[in-house]
C-alpha positions as CSV (number, residue, x, y, z in Angstrom):
1,M,-32.7,68.2,109.1
2,N,-32.3,65.9,111.9
3,T,-29.8,63.2,111.7
4,E,-31.6,61.1,114.1
5,S,-34.6,60.9,112.2
6,S,-32.8,60.4,109.0
7,L,-31.2,57.3,110.7
8,N,-34.5,55.8,111.6
9,W,-36.1,56.7,108.4
10,P,-36.8,52.8,107.3
11,N,-38.7,52.6,110.5
12,A,-40.2,56.1,111.0
13,E,-43.4,57.4,109.3
14,P,-42.7,59.0,105.8
15,P,-42.5,62.6,106.0
16,A,-45.9,64.4,105.0
17,L,-44.5,66.1,101.8
18,V,-43.1,62.8,100.1
19,P,-46.3,61.4,98.0
20,T,-46.9,57.6,98.6
21,P,-45.5,55.4,95.6
22,R,-48.3,54.3,93.3
23,R,-48.3,51.1,91.6
24,R,-47.5,51.4,87.8
25,W,-48.0,47.9,86.7
26,P,-51.2,48.4,85.0
27,L,-50.4,51.1,83.4
28,V,-47.4,49.5,81.7
29,L,-49.6,46.5,80.4
30,V,-52.1,48.8,78.7
31,V,-49.3,50.4,76.9
32,I,-48.2,46.8,75.9
33,V,-51.1,45.6,75.2
34,V,-51.8,48.9,72.9
35,L,-48.7,48.5,71.4
36,S,-49.0,44.7,70.3
37,L,-52.6,45.5,68.8
38,A,-51.0,48.4,66.7
39,G,-48.3,46.0,65.5
40,A,-50.8,43.4,64.8
41,G,-52.6,46.0,62.7
42,G,-49.9,47.3,60.8
43,S,-48.8,44.0,60.1
44,Y,-52.3,43.2,58.7
45,A,-52.4,46.4,56.7
46,W,-48.7,45.7,55.2
47,L,-49.7,42.1,53.8
48,N,-53.0,43.8,52.5
49,P,-52.5,46.8,51.0
50,G,-55.6,46.8,49.0
51,L,-57.8,46.9,51.8
52,F,-56.9,50.7,52.8
53,I,-55.0,52.0,49.5
54,P,-57.0,52.4,46.5
55,T,-55.2,51.1,43.5
56,A,-53.2,53.0,41.4
57,G,-54.2,53.9,37.9
58,R,-58.2,54.5,36.8
59,T,-60.7,52.4,37.3
60,P,-62.0,50.2,34.4
61,T,-65.0,51.6,32.5
62,E,-67.8,49.0,30.8
63,V,-66.0,50.1,27.5
64,D,-63.0,48.8,28.6
65,T,-64.6,45.6,30.1
66,V,-66.8,44.8,26.6
67,S,-63.6,45.1,24.5
68,S,-61.3,43.0,26.6
69,D,-64.4,40.7,26.8
70,K,-64.4,40.8,23.3
71,A,-60.9,40.2,22.7
72,V,-60.8,37.1,24.9
73,L,-63.7,35.9,23.4
74,T,-62.1,35.9,19.6
75,D,-58.9,34.4,21.1
76,L,-61.0,31.4,22.4
77,L,-62.8,30.7,19.1
78,A,-59.0,30.9,17.7
79,A,-57.9,28.7,20.3
80,Q,-60.6,26.1,19.8
81,Q,-60.7,26.0,15.7
82,K,-57.1,25.6,16.2
83,T,-57.8,22.5,18.4
84,T,-60.5,21.1,16.1
85,D,-57.9,21.3,13.1
86,D,-55.1,19.7,15.1
87,L,-57.6,16.9,16.4
88,A,-58.9,16.3,12.4
89,A,-55.1,16.2,11.4
90,I,-54.7,13.7,14.2
91,D,-57.4,11.7,13.2
92,R,-56.4,11.4,9.6
93,A,-53.1,10.5,10.6
94,I,-54.7,7.3,12.9
95,A,-56.7,6.5,9.8
96,D,-53.7,6.4,7.3
97,Q,-52.0,4.2,9.8
98,Q,-54.5,1.8,10.1
99,E,-54.9,1.5,6.6
100,Q,-51.1,0.9,6.4
101,L,-51.4,-1.6,9.2
102,K,-54.2,-3.6,7.3
103,A,-51.9,-3.7,4.0
104,I,-49.0,-4.7,5.8
105,V,-50.9,-7.6,7.7
106,S,-52.6,-8.7,4.2
107,Q,-49.0,-8.5,2.4
108,L,-47.8,-10.6,5.7
109,A,-50.4,-13.3,5.5
110,S,-49.8,-13.6,1.7
111,L,-46.2,-14.0,2.1
112,S,-46.7,-16.2,5.1
113,A,-49.0,-18.9,2.7
114,K,-46.5,-18.6,0.1
115,I,-43.9,-20.1,2.6
116,D,-46.1,-22.7,3.9
117,T,-46.3,-23.9,0.4
118,M,-43.1,-23.7,-0.1
119,T,-41.8,-25.6,3.0
120,S,-44.5,-28.1,2.9
121,P,-44.0,-31.4,0.9
122,P,-45.7,-31.6,-2.7
123,P,-48.8,-33.5,-2.4
124,Q,-48.4,-37.1,-3.5
125,T,-50.9,-38.4,-5.7
126,Q,-52.3,-41.6,-4.7
127,A,-52.6,-44.5,-7.3
128,A,-56.3,-44.8,-8.7
129,P,-57.5,-47.9,-6.7
130,F,-58.8,-49.3,-10.1
131,P,-56.2,-49.2,-13.1
132,T,-57.2,-46.8,-16.0
133,L,-57.0,-47.8,-19.3
134,A,-55.0,-45.7,-21.9
135,P,-56.9,-44.5,-24.6
136,A,-57.3,-47.0,-27.4
137,V,-55.5,-46.0,-30.7
138,A,-57.5,-46.5,-33.6
139,A,-55.9,-49.1,-35.3
140,P,-57.0,-50.3,-39.1
141,T,-59.2,-52.8,-39.1
142,V,-57.8,-56.1,-39.9
143,P,-59.8,-58.8,-38.7
144,T,-57.1,-60.8,-36.7
145,A,-57.9,-64.3,-35.6
146,H,-57.5,-63.7,-32.0
147,A,-57.4,-60.0,-30.5
148,T,-54.7,-59.3,-28.0
149,P,-55.7,-57.0,-25.1
150,V,-54.0,-53.6,-24.9
151,P,-52.0,-53.7,-21.6
152,T,-53.0,-50.6,-19.5
153,A,-50.4,-48.1,-18.7
154,H,-50.1,-47.1,-15.2
155,V,-49.1,-43.5,-14.7
156,V,-46.2,-42.9,-12.2
157,P,-45.5,-39.3,-11.2
158,K,-41.9,-38.4,-11.4
159,Q,-40.2,-38.7,-8.3
160,R,-38.3,-35.1,-7.3
161,K,-34.7,-35.8,-7.0
162,P,-33.6,-33.9,-3.8
163,S,-31.4,-30.8,-4.3
164,P,-27.7,-31.0,-4.1
165,R,-26.5,-30.0,-0.8
166,A,-23.3,-28.9,0.4
167,P,-21.1,-31.7,1.9
168,N,-20.9,-31.5,5.9
169,P,-18.0,-29.4,6.8
170,T,-15.1,-31.5,8.2
171,G,-12.2,-30.1,10.3
172,P,-12.2,-28.0,13.5
173,I,-15.0,-26.1,14.4
174,S,-15.6,-23.4,16.6
175,V,-18.5,-23.7,19.4
176,G,-19.2,-20.9,21.6
177,G,-16.3,-18.5,20.2
178,A,-13.6,-20.7,21.7
179,P,-10.5,-20.9,20.0
180,L,-9.9,-23.7,17.5
181,S,-7.1,-25.8,18.4
182,V,-4.7,-27.4,15.6
183,A,-4.5,-30.9,15.6
184,P,-0.6,-31.8,15.9
185,D,1.2,-32.9,13.0
186,A,1.3,-36.7,13.1
187,P,5.1,-38.4,13.6
188,G,6.9,-39.4,11.0
189,Q,5.6,-36.6,8.6
């Protein structure tokens, strides 16, 4: 090889035996696109295995579905019957509670009436506007010179004596939980 021609290589024409460099970026772009599509497809297949792989085990037949439908139906009917029984029990409990509540309310009303009668003052009998005559006692019929009128008796109701009350307490009284103070002894004692 010629040393002069090798020194001028960047400026000189390339030798005829060396191929011209090709542009490779379209090939790299195609490879990247293909790999990304393959990765997306693989991840989709990974997340949805039932699309490409049949499920393991045997497929249910018509006989299996009928028997499973009957089992489900009997379970549903049993659950419905249990729910109906539970609702009936709750209704009975509510009715019993309402009956008890009515009895309590009637007892409360009668007790309230008794308390009202006990706390209210006894009814005062008003004096009759006209004095009433006491029944005349049959006296022997003796002719008298002058008859004296029989005085009329006016019935006065008995006054109720007030019930004896305890005398009012004397001495110190604690108010609001304060301690009682003892009065000092009087001097001279």
